[in-house]
Short mmCIF file of C-alpha atoms in Angstrom, two decimals:
data_model
loop_
_atom_site.label_atom_id
_atom_site.label_comp_id
_atom_site.label_asym_id
_atom_site.label_seq_id
_atom_site.Cartn_x
_atom_site.Cartn_y
_atom_site.Cartn_z
CA MET U 1 -3.37 3.45 -0.11
CA SER U 2 -2.63 4.27 1.16
CA SER U 3 -1.39 6.20 5.20
CA SER U 4 2.28 4.52 5.79
CA GLU U 5 6.02 4.47 7.05
CA ARG U 6 9.69 5.62 8.39
CA ASN U 7 12.86 5.88 10.61
CA ARG U 8 16.46 5.08 11.18
CA ASN U 9 18.53 3.61 13.92
CA THR U 10 19.82 0.06 13.58
CA THR U 11 19.71 -2.26 10.57
CA PRO U 12 17.08 -4.62 12.13
CA LEU U 13 14.80 -1.67 12.81
CA LEU U 14 15.26 -0.44 9.26
CA LEU U 15 14.29 -3.83 7.89
CA ILE U 16 11.06 -3.72 9.88
CA LEU U 17 10.33 -0.25 8.58
CA LEU U 18 10.99 -1.22 5.00
CA LEU U 19 8.67 -4.19 5.27
CA ILE U 20 5.88 -2.09 6.75
CA ALA U 21 6.29 0.44 3.96
CA GLN U 22 5.26 -2.16 1.41
CA LEU U 23 1.89 -2.65 3.09
CA VAL U 24 0.42 0.67 3.91
CA PRO U 25 -1.57 3.50 2.42
CA CYS U 26 -2.08 4.90 5.90
CA PHE U 27 -0.78 8.42 5.23
CA CYS U 28 2.03 7.95 7.66
CA TYR U 29 5.10 6.90 5.76
CA LEU U 30 8.39 5.77 7.23
CA ASN U 31 11.35 7.27 5.49
CA PRO U 32 14.05 4.59 5.79
CA HIS U 33 17.46 4.70 4.22
CA LEU U 34 17.66 2.70 1.03
CA LEU U 35 19.07 -0.75 1.60
CA HIS U 36 20.60 -3.24 -0.80
CA ARG U 37 21.47 -6.75 0.38
CA SER U 38 23.19 -9.11 -1.95
CA SER U 39 21.37 -12.29 -0.92
CA ALA U 40 17.96 -13.42 0.26
CA THR U 41 16.86 -13.25 3.89
CA ASN U 42 14.05 -15.01 5.72
CA THR U 43 11.74 -12.13 4.86
CA TYR U 44 12.80 -11.79 1.23
CA LEU U 45 13.03 -14.36 -1.54
CA THR U 46 15.62 -12.13 -3.12
CA THR U 47 17.06 -8.65 -2.71
CA GLN U 48 19.24 -8.67 -5.83
CA TYR U 49 18.01 -6.09 -8.29
CA GLN U 50 18.43 -5.24 -11.96
CA TRP U 51 17.64 -2.17 -14.07
CA PHE U 52 15.30 -1.41 -16.93
CA ASN U 53 15.17 1.77 -19.05
CA GLN U 54 11.65 3.14 -18.55
CA THR U 55 9.85 5.87 -20.50
CA LEU U 56 9.26 9.04 -18.49
CA ASP U 57 6.07 10.21 -20.14
CA HIS U 58 3.98 7.52 -21.79
CA PHE U 59 1.42 10.07 -23.00
CA SER U 60 3.70 12.33 -25.01
CA PRO U 61 4.70 11.45 -28.60
CA TYR U 62 7.52 14.00 -28.40
CA ASP U 63 9.14 13.38 -25.01
CA HIS U 64 11.56 10.47 -25.36
CA ARG U 65 13.29 10.84 -22.01
CA GLN U 66 13.89 7.70 -19.96
CA PHE U 67 14.89 6.83 -16.41
CA GLN U 68 16.21 3.68 -14.78
CA GLN U 69 13.62 1.57 -13.00
CA ARG U 70 14.71 -1.07 -10.52
CA TYR U 71 13.23 -4.58 -10.57
CA TYR U 72 13.70 -8.00 -9.00
CA GLU U 73 13.26 -11.55 -10.26
CA PHE U 74 13.00 -14.90 -8.46
CA LEU U 75 13.30 -17.97 -10.65
CA ASP U 76 13.83 -20.82 -8.18
CA ASN U 77 10.34 -22.25 -8.78
CA PHE U 78 10.06 -21.38 -12.46
CA ARG U 79 8.96 -24.27 -14.66
CA SER U 80 10.99 -23.32 -17.69
CA PRO U 81 10.31 -22.58 -20.45
CA ASP U 82 6.51 -22.21 -20.44
CA GLY U 83 5.68 -21.70 -16.75
CA PRO U 84 3.63 -18.69 -15.60
CA ILE U 85 5.15 -15.37 -14.59
CA PHE U 86 3.77 -13.66 -11.49
CA LEU U 87 4.08 -9.90 -11.67
CA LYS U 88 4.15 -8.57 -8.13
CA ILE U 89 3.50 -4.83 -8.04
CA CYS U 90 5.47 -2.73 -5.56
CA GLY U 91 3.45 0.23 -4.36
CA GLU U 92 4.01 3.52 -2.62
CA SER U 93 7.41 2.89 -1.01
CA SER U 94 10.93 1.82 -1.66
CA CYS U 95 10.91 -1.72 -3.08
CA ASN U 96 13.75 -3.63 -1.47
CA GLY U 97 13.16 -7.16 -2.68
CA ILE U 98 10.51 -9.80 -3.31
CA SER U 99 8.79 -10.57 0.00
CA ASN U 100 8.67 -14.17 1.22
CA ASP U 101 4.92 -14.14 1.82
CA TYR U 102 2.07 -16.36 0.59
CA LEU U 103 2.94 -15.51 -2.99
CA SER U 104 5.97 -17.80 -2.67
CA VAL U 105 3.59 -20.68 -1.81
CA LEU U 106 1.59 -19.91 -4.95
CA ALA U 107 4.76 -19.70 -7.03
CA LYS U 108 5.80 -23.19 -5.88
CA LYS U 109 2.37 -24.65 -6.66
CA PHE U 110 2.19 -23.21 -10.16
CA GLY U 111 5.89 -23.36 -11.09
CA ALA U 112 5.96 -19.60 -11.50
CA ALA U 113 8.69 -17.03 -11.81
CA ILE U 114 8.14 -13.86 -9.74
CA VAL U 115 9.17 -10.45 -11.07
CA SER U 116 8.64 -7.17 -9.24
CA PRO U 117 9.36 -3.67 -10.59
CA GLU U 118 9.68 -0.67 -8.28
CA HIS U 119 7.08 2.09 -8.63
CA ARG U 120 8.32 5.19 -10.43
CA TYR U 121 9.77 7.90 -8.15
CA TYR U 122 9.87 5.64 -5.08
CA GLY U 123 13.07 4.10 -3.76
CA ARG U 124 15.83 4.20 -6.38
CA SER U 125 13.53 4.50 -9.37
CA SER U 126 13.26 8.27 -9.50
CA PRO U 127 13.52 10.23 -12.76
CA PHE U 128 14.73 13.34 -10.95
CA ASN U 129 17.24 14.37 -8.30
CA SER U 130 14.73 16.72 -6.76
CA HIS U 131 11.06 16.06 -5.99
CA THR U 132 9.75 19.55 -6.48
CA THR U 133 6.06 19.85 -7.29
CA GLU U 134 6.97 20.57 -10.92
CA ASN U 135 9.10 17.42 -11.12
CA LEU U 136 6.31 15.29 -9.67
CA ARG U 137 4.01 15.88 -12.62
CA TYR U 138 4.82 12.42 -14.03
CA LEU U 139 3.89 10.67 -10.78
CA SER U 140 0.46 9.09 -11.25
CA SER U 141 -1.26 5.73 -11.33
CA LYS U 142 -1.82 6.14 -15.09
CA GLN U 143 1.89 6.50 -15.77
CA ALA U 144 2.62 3.63 -13.37
CA LEU U 145 0.26 1.29 -15.27
CA PHE U 146 2.06 1.99 -18.53
CA ASP U 147 5.33 1.34 -16.69
CA LEU U 148 4.02 -2.11 -15.80
CA ALA U 149 2.92 -2.79 -19.36
CA ALA U 150 6.28 -1.68 -20.79
CA PHE U 151 8.18 -3.73 -18.22
CA ARG U 152 6.01 -6.78 -18.88
CA GLN U 153 6.80 -6.60 -22.59
CA TYR U 154 10.50 -6.01 -21.95
CA TYR U 155 10.75 -8.96 -19.59
CA GLN U 156 8.87 -11.34 -21.90
CA ASP U 157 11.09 -10.34 -24.83
CA SER U 158 14.23 -10.78 -22.68
CA LEU U 159 13.08 -14.22 -21.58
CA ASN U 160 12.38 -15.25 -25.17
CA GLN U 161 15.85 -14.10 -26.17
CA LYS U 162 17.47 -16.08 -23.35
CA LEU U 163 15.52 -19.20 -24.39
CA ASN U 164 16.32 -18.63 -28.09
CA ARG U 165 12.70 -18.39 -29.19
CA SER U 166 10.42 -15.71 -30.65
CA ASN U 167 6.79 -14.64 -30.40
CA PHE U 168 6.16 -16.82 -27.33
CA GLU U 169 3.95 -15.58 -24.49
CA ASN U 170 4.19 -17.07 -21.03
CA PRO U 171 0.96 -16.80 -19.02
CA TRP U 172 1.19 -13.79 -16.72
CA PHE U 173 -0.73 -13.11 -13.50
CA VAL U 174 -0.62 -9.83 -11.55
CA PHE U 175 -0.57 -9.40 -7.75
CA GLY U 176 -0.76 -6.36 -5.49
CA THR U 177 -1.81 -5.22 -2.03
CA SER U 178 -3.35 -1.89 -1.03
CA TYR U 179 -2.54 0.83 -3.61
CA ALA U 180 -0.55 -1.83 -5.47
CA GLY U 181 -3.72 -3.94 -5.24
CA ALA U 182 -5.63 -1.19 -6.99
CA LEU U 183 -2.90 -1.07 -9.65
CA SER U 184 -3.26 -4.83 -10.05
CA ALA U 185 -7.00 -4.53 -10.74
CA TRP U 186 -6.53 -1.49 -12.96
CA PHE U 187 -3.81 -3.24 -14.95
CA ARG U 188 -6.16 -6.12 -15.75
CA LEU U 189 -8.84 -3.55 -16.66
CA LYS U 190 -6.63 -1.50 -18.98
CA PHE U 191 -4.32 -4.22 -20.35
CA PRO U 192 -6.38 -7.43 -20.35
CA HIS U 193 -4.30 -8.85 -23.22
CA LEU U 194 -1.16 -8.70 -21.07
CA THR U 195 -2.31 -10.78 -18.11
CA CYS U 196 -4.42 -13.87 -17.47
CA GLY U 197 -5.83 -12.39 -14.27
CA SER U 198 -5.22 -10.32 -11.19
CA LEU U 199 -5.27 -10.63 -7.41
CA ALA U 200 -6.32 -7.29 -5.88
CA SER U 201 -5.67 -7.67 -2.14
CA SER U 202 -7.08 -4.88 0.03
CA ALA U 203 -7.25 -2.93 -3.23
CA VAL U 204 -8.28 0.70 -2.81
CA VAL U 205 -9.92 1.06 -6.24
CA LEU U 206 -12.34 3.79 -5.17
CA ALA U 207 -10.94 7.30 -4.86
CA VAL U 208 -12.78 8.96 -1.96
CA TYR U 209 -12.90 12.71 -1.23
CA ASN U 210 -14.38 12.56 2.28
CA PHE U 211 -13.57 9.08 3.60
CA THR U 212 -15.78 9.06 6.72
CA GLU U 213 -16.31 5.29 6.41
CA PHE U 214 -12.67 4.86 7.44
CA ASP U 215 -13.25 6.20 10.97
CA GLN U 216 -16.61 4.43 11.21
CA GLN U 217 -14.89 1.10 10.55
CA ILE U 218 -12.38 1.79 13.32
CA ALA U 219 -15.32 2.34 15.68
CA THR U 220 -16.91 -0.95 14.64
CA SER U 221 -13.65 -2.88 14.86
CA ALA U 222 -12.88 -1.42 18.29
CA GLY U 223 -16.17 -2.49 19.87
CA PRO U 224 -18.26 -0.37 22.30
CA GLU U 225 -15.84 -0.22 25.26
CA CYS U 226 -12.69 0.50 23.30
CA LYS U 227 -14.52 2.97 21.05
CA THR U 228 -15.76 4.94 24.06
CA ALA U 229 -12.27 4.98 25.56
CA LEU U 230 -10.77 6.26 22.31
CA GLN U 231 -13.40 9.00 22.09
CA GLU U 232 -12.60 10.07 25.65
CA VAL U 233 -8.90 10.20 24.77
CA THR U 234 -9.68 12.56 21.88
CA GLN U 235 -11.80 14.77 24.15
CA LEU U 236 -9.11 14.92 26.84
CA VAL U 237 -6.40 15.78 24.35
CA GLU U 238 -8.50 18.56 22.77
CA GLN U 239 -9.22 20.07 26.19
CA ARG U 240 -5.62 19.96 27.31
CA LEU U 241 -4.33 21.32 24.02
CA ASN U 242 -6.22 24.51 24.77
CA SER U 243 -4.43 25.02 28.08
CA ASN U 244 -0.97 23.50 27.63
CA PRO U 245 -0.27 22.32 24.07
CA LYS U 246 3.49 21.85 24.60
CA ALA U 247 3.00 19.52 27.55
CA VAL U 248 0.38 17.44 25.72
CA LYS U 249 2.47 17.01 22.59
CA SER U 250 5.58 16.30 24.65
CA SER U 251 3.81 13.51 26.52
CA PHE U 252 3.33 11.73 23.18
CA GLY U 253 6.85 12.42 21.95
CA ALA U 254 5.45 14.73 19.29
CA SER U 255 6.67 18.18 20.27
CA GLU U 256 7.78 18.95 16.71
CA LEU U 257 4.16 18.90 15.45
CA THR U 258 3.51 22.61 15.81
CA ILE U 259 0.30 22.48 13.73
CA ASP U 260 -2.48 21.11 15.94
CA GLY U 261 -4.18 19.42 12.96
CA ASP U 262 -0.99 17.42 12.28
CA PHE U 263 -0.86 16.33 15.91
CA LEU U 264 -4.53 15.30 15.96
CA TYR U 265 -4.13 13.40 12.68
CA PHE U 266 -1.13 11.58 14.15
CA LEU U 267 -3.18 10.79 17.25
CA ALA U 268 -5.92 9.16 15.16
CA ASP U 269 -3.49 7.24 12.95
CA ALA U 270 -1.82 5.70 15.97
CA ALA U 271 -5.11 3.94 16.79
CA VAL U 272 -5.80 3.02 13.15
CA ILE U 273 -2.62 0.97 12.88
CA ALA U 274 -3.72 -1.48 15.56
CA PHE U 275 -6.86 -2.41 13.59
CA GLN U 276 -5.44 -2.06 10.09
CA TYR U 277 -2.63 -4.50 10.81
CA GLY U 278 -4.42 -7.05 12.96
CA ASN U 279 -3.41 -6.17 16.50
CA PRO U 280 -6.53 -4.64 18.12
CA ASP U 281 -5.78 -6.09 21.55
CA LYS U 282 -2.47 -4.20 21.71
CA LEU U 283 -4.53 -1.02 21.89
CA CYS U 284 -7.89 -1.93 23.37
CA THR U 285 -6.84 -4.21 26.23
CA PRO U 286 -4.69 -1.64 28.09
CA LEU U 287 -6.99 1.26 27.22
CA VAL U 288 -10.17 -0.41 28.48
CA LYS U 289 -8.33 -1.61 31.56
CA ALA U 290 -7.17 1.96 32.31
CA LYS U 291 -10.70 3.29 31.87
CA ASN U 292 -12.20 0.64 34.19
CA GLU U 293 -9.58 1.36 36.83
CA GLY U 294 -10.08 5.12 36.67
CA GLN U 295 -6.62 5.88 35.32
CA ASP U 296 -5.75 8.85 33.13
CA LEU U 297 -6.73 7.72 29.64
CA MET U 298 -4.46 10.19 27.86
CA ASP U 299 -1.46 8.80 29.75
CA ALA U 300 -2.53 5.24 28.91
CA TYR U 301 -2.84 6.11 25.23
CA ALA U 302 0.50 7.90 25.26
CA SER U 303 2.08 4.71 26.61
CA TYR U 304 0.53 2.71 23.76
CA VAL U 305 1.84 5.22 21.22
CA LYS U 306 5.37 5.08 22.59
CA ASP U 307 5.53 1.33 23.18
CA TYR U 308 3.67 0.07 20.12
CA PHE U 309 3.25 2.76 17.47
CA PHE U 310 6.79 4.10 17.80
CA GLY U 311 8.32 0.99 19.36
CA SER U 312 7.07 -2.28 17.93
CA PHE U 313 5.72 -0.81 14.71
CA GLY U 314 8.48 1.74 14.17
CA PHE U 315 6.56 4.82 13.04
CA SER U 316 8.17 8.24 13.18
CA VAL U 317 6.44 11.43 14.21
CA GLU U 318 8.11 13.37 11.38
CA THR U 319 5.75 11.61 9.00
CA TYR U 320 3.01 13.94 10.20
CA ASN U 321 5.05 17.16 10.07
CA GLN U 322 4.10 19.32 7.10
CA GLU U 323 7.52 20.98 7.17
CA TYR U 324 9.07 17.55 6.71
CA LEU U 325 6.70 16.81 3.80
CA LYS U 326 8.11 19.83 2.01
CA ASN U 327 11.49 18.10 1.75
CA THR U 328 12.16 17.64 -1.97
CA ALA U 329 15.14 15.31 -1.62
CA PRO U 330 14.63 11.83 -3.15
CA GLY U 331 14.07 9.00 -0.69
CA SER U 332 11.00 10.35 1.10
CA SER U 333 8.00 8.12 0.36
CA ASP U 334 5.87 10.46 2.48
CA ARG U 335 6.01 13.40 0.13
CA LEU U 336 5.48 11.20 -2.89
CA TRP U 337 2.41 9.46 -1.56
CA TRP U 338 0.88 12.69 -0.31
CA PHE U 339 1.31 14.10 -3.84
CA GLN U 340 -0.69 11.16 -5.24
CA VAL U 341 -3.26 11.71 -2.52
CA CYS U 342 -3.50 15.44 -3.17
CA SER U 343 -3.62 15.12 -6.96
CA GLU U 344 -5.50 11.92 -7.70
CA VAL U 345 -7.18 9.78 -5.05
CA ALA U 346 -7.72 11.87 -1.86
CA TYR U 347 -8.78 9.17 0.64
CA PHE U 348 -9.17 12.10 3.06
CA GLN U 349 -9.73 10.44 6.43
CA VAL U 350 -12.08 13.02 7.90
CA ALA U 351 -14.10 12.85 11.07
CA PRO U 352 -17.73 11.71 10.59
CA ALA U 353 -20.35 14.27 11.55
CA ASN U 354 -21.61 12.11 14.43
CA ASP U 355 -20.03 9.70 16.91
CA SER U 356 -16.51 10.24 15.60
CA ILE U 357 -13.38 8.80 17.19
CA ARG U 358 -10.94 11.23 15.64
CA SER U 359 -11.04 14.95 16.29
CA SER U 360 -13.52 16.98 14.25
CA LYS U 361 -10.58 19.27 13.43
CA VAL U 362 -9.27 16.53 11.13
CA ASN U 363 -11.68 17.63 8.40
CA THR U 364 -11.63 18.38 4.69
CA ARG U 365 -10.19 21.83 5.24
CA TYR U 366 -7.24 20.36 7.15
CA HIS U 367 -6.39 18.07 4.21
CA LEU U 368 -6.80 20.75 1.55
CA ASP U 369 -4.65 23.15 3.58
CA LEU U 370 -1.98 20.47 3.88
CA CYS U 371 -1.99 19.90 0.12
CA LYS U 372 -1.64 23.62 -0.57
CA ASN U 373 1.01 24.15 2.10
CA VAL U 374 3.16 21.23 0.95
CA PHE U 375 2.72 21.43 -2.85
CA GLY U 376 1.47 24.94 -3.55
CA ASP U 377 -1.55 26.14 -5.51
CA GLY U 378 -3.02 24.05 -8.31
CA VAL U 379 -2.67 20.60 -6.74
CA TYR U 380 -6.13 19.18 -6.08
CA PRO U 381 -7.45 15.59 -5.95
CA GLU U 382 -9.41 14.90 -9.11
CA VAL U 383 -11.47 12.17 -7.46
CA ASP U 384 -14.34 12.19 -9.94
CA ALA U 385 -11.98 11.96 -12.89
CA THR U 386 -10.09 9.10 -11.27
CA ASN U 387 -13.26 7.11 -10.62
CA LEU U 388 -14.56 7.89 -14.10
CA TYR U 389 -11.31 6.59 -15.61
CA TYR U 390 -11.16 3.35 -13.59
CA GLY U 391 -14.79 2.79 -12.57
CA GLY U 392 -14.32 2.85 -8.78
CA THR U 393 -16.07 -0.14 -7.22
CA LYS U 394 -18.01 -0.49 -10.49
CA ILE U 395 -14.76 -1.43 -12.24
CA ALA U 396 -15.65 -3.39 -15.39
CA GLY U 397 -12.70 -5.71 -15.71
CA THR U 398 -12.75 -9.51 -15.73
CA LYS U 399 -10.73 -12.23 -14.03
CA ILE U 400 -9.92 -10.06 -11.00
CA VAL U 401 -10.29 -11.50 -7.50
CA PHE U 402 -10.69 -8.99 -4.67
CA THR U 403 -9.81 -9.87 -1.08
CA ASN U 404 -10.24 -7.79 2.09
CA GLY U 405 -9.84 -8.17 5.86
CA SER U 406 -12.94 -7.64 7.96
CA GLN U 407 -11.19 -5.26 10.40
CA ASP U 408 -9.41 -3.22 7.74
CA PRO U 409 -10.79 0.34 7.37
CA TRP U 410 -9.44 0.50 3.82
CA ARG U 411 -11.87 -2.16 2.64
CA HIS U 412 -14.49 0.58 2.21
CA ALA U 413 -12.45 1.87 -0.74
CA SER U 414 -12.28 -1.64 -2.19
CA LYS U 415 -14.72 -3.82 -4.11
CA GLN U 416 -16.55 -6.00 -1.58
CA THR U 417 -19.39 -7.37 -3.68
CA SER U 418 -18.82 -10.11 -6.22
CA SER U 419 -19.81 -9.57 -9.82
CA PRO U 420 -19.40 -11.66 -12.99
CA GLY U 421 -15.73 -12.39 -13.56
CA MET U 422 -14.75 -10.48 -10.39
CA PRO U 423 -15.23 -12.56 -7.21
CA SER U 424 -14.78 -10.75 -3.93
CA TYR U 425 -13.97 -12.26 -0.51
CA VAL U 426 -13.81 -10.72 2.97
CA THR U 427 -11.69 -12.61 5.44
CA THR U 428 -13.59 -12.43 8.75
CA CYS U 429 -11.71 -12.70 12.03
CA HIS U 430 -10.81 -10.62 15.08
CA ASN U 431 -7.39 -9.67 13.70
CA CYS U 432 -7.87 -9.87 9.93
CA GLY U 433 -6.53 -6.62 8.58
CA HIS U 434 -4.79 -5.19 5.54
CA GLY U 435 -3.50 -7.82 3.11
CA THR U 436 -4.25 -10.73 5.45
CA ASP U 437 -4.59 -13.20 2.56
CA LEU U 438 -0.96 -12.66 1.63
CA ARG U 439 0.52 -11.54 4.97
CA GLY U 440 -1.27 -13.53 7.67
CA CYS U 441 -1.85 -12.12 11.18
CA PRO U 442 -0.96 -10.03 13.04
CA GLN U 443 1.37 -7.77 11.10
CA ALA U 444 3.30 -6.12 13.92
CA PRO U 445 5.85 -7.20 14.72
CA LEU U 446 5.68 -7.83 11.01
CA SER U 447 5.68 -11.36 9.65
CA ILE U 448 5.55 -10.91 5.90
CA GLU U 449 5.90 -14.65 5.44
CA GLY U 450 2.15 -14.77 6.02
CA ASP U 451 1.68 -16.72 9.26
CA ASP U 452 -1.97 -17.77 9.12
CA LYS U 453 -1.60 -19.70 12.38
CA ARG U 454 -1.44 -16.37 14.24
CA CYS U 455 -4.83 -15.27 12.92
CA SER U 456 -7.72 -15.60 15.35
CA SER U 457 -9.55 -17.62 12.67
CA PRO U 458 -6.88 -19.32 10.54
CA ASP U 459 -9.55 -21.43 8.81
CA ALA U 460 -11.13 -18.26 7.45
CA VAL U 461 -7.79 -17.12 6.03
CA ASN U 462 -7.05 -20.50 4.51
CA LYS U 463 -10.50 -20.67 2.95
CA VAL U 464 -9.93 -17.39 1.14
CA ARG U 465 -6.45 -18.50 0.12
CA GLN U 466 -7.89 -21.69 -1.34
CA GLN U 467 -10.49 -19.70 -3.27
CA VAL U 468 -7.77 -17.42 -4.63
CA MET U 469 -5.69 -20.42 -5.65
CA GLU U 470 -8.64 -21.98 -7.49
CA HIS U 471 -9.21 -18.80 -9.48
CA ILE U 472 -5.56 -18.53 -10.41
CA ASP U 473 -5.57 -22.17 -11.49
CA LEU U 474 -8.71 -21.70 -13.62
CA TRP U 475 -7.62 -18.47 -15.29
CA LEU U 476 -4.08 -19.68 -16.02
CA SER U 477 -5.56 -22.80 -17.59
CA GLU U 478 -7.91 -20.75 -19.74
CA CYS U 479 -5.03 -18.55 -20.77
CA GLN U 480 -2.87 -21.52 -21.75
CA ASP U 481 -5.75 -23.13 -23.65
CA ALA U 482 -6.27 -19.92 -25.62
CA ALA U 483 -2.54 -19.69 -26.39
CA ARG U 484 -2.49 -23.25 -27.71
CA GLY U 485 -5.51 -22.46 -29.88
CA TRP U 486 -3.77 -19.46 -31.42
CA SER U 487 -0.54 -21.39 -32.02
CA SER U 488 -2.41 -24.09 -33.97
CA LEU U 489 -3.87 -21.58 -36.45
#
């Protein structure tokens, strides 16, 4: 979960931003215009959507309000009438189609249909015309899980009606990456009767109040030389902020970030992206070179930010502006995700006490002040309650496979140790980041088709993919066997 995505110039740029938005919980969200294309592209299996009437509050017996939830279906590979249905969960961003990633390979192998509902509030699936703090009270992972259950039942009933049959259950399997990966695991935990299994890719199932392991993983992934260079950049920026803050922020194209904490958070996130999405050399190679040649490291880092973070990756500085996060108009994934962060899961990426890369000013107080400033009093991350409800990394579900990339800092909020019924795999390679098993490497410029040949160790990626495929095969078979047993009674 999720930091994340935004901006707006040309249609190709918007497409890149939209794709990135489906990957990230990196509290840096792009805020692209909503797009609807009538046919599939190379990066989407389909972009044609339909609507489903969803319940607003699943926990109230008296509130019967509904809203329209957008969803997609792709049936080209479906082995009708009894083939499996893959439920792909869209996470903390606008859902603009079904991505043409490794899931399409799995769908072909298993003869599966793919369906994908948009997360409540995000994109075009918002219950309200204004995202005030009061109106966001129905935005939570718990409500989202019931959305998935209700949609699953609706879609199965609709399919049965189309095929002129009743009381038939296709085998379902759930997929998700990042926050959506956590939802995938939690769905199997809470609704085991509605799915044969779950793939939880880079799944952030552990809510974390002070997430110091995040920065520590960046240091490990960077290696000694790059880590030292990044630490020197932070020191230089802090020193120069004291004497000429406008000039420093301007050199990074971030003059609008009047709060120093916002600027320093942005500075740290710019480095995170290189490791999280499998492109460490884009950052470390020029930075180490500049250090060895005695160049100004702040200038070298500023060039990286402009060329890669803003340029190739397409991030926008407004993502880090607390005034922007106060915008209550629908369409801003930033405000929505920060509300989930500030009310439920935290993932506060704070500086470790020792040997930190990011500024020590990016601390717990900075995050709590942001939550209060943006959403007002009374919004606080109930981390203990979240972990008590789901189990954190001690989640007690079955038939869930967890996958993580070795360079991904988010893996420290995921389950990395196998347990009965819940195998866990870490894909180890120089550029294995967030969602590598489904996306491939590197992920900027984004290749959501999942190009494993671009990974530094494609064999490692393919090994994990093979293991995932074997679990899906086994669990679907067990599900089908059980269904046949019930039908013979």
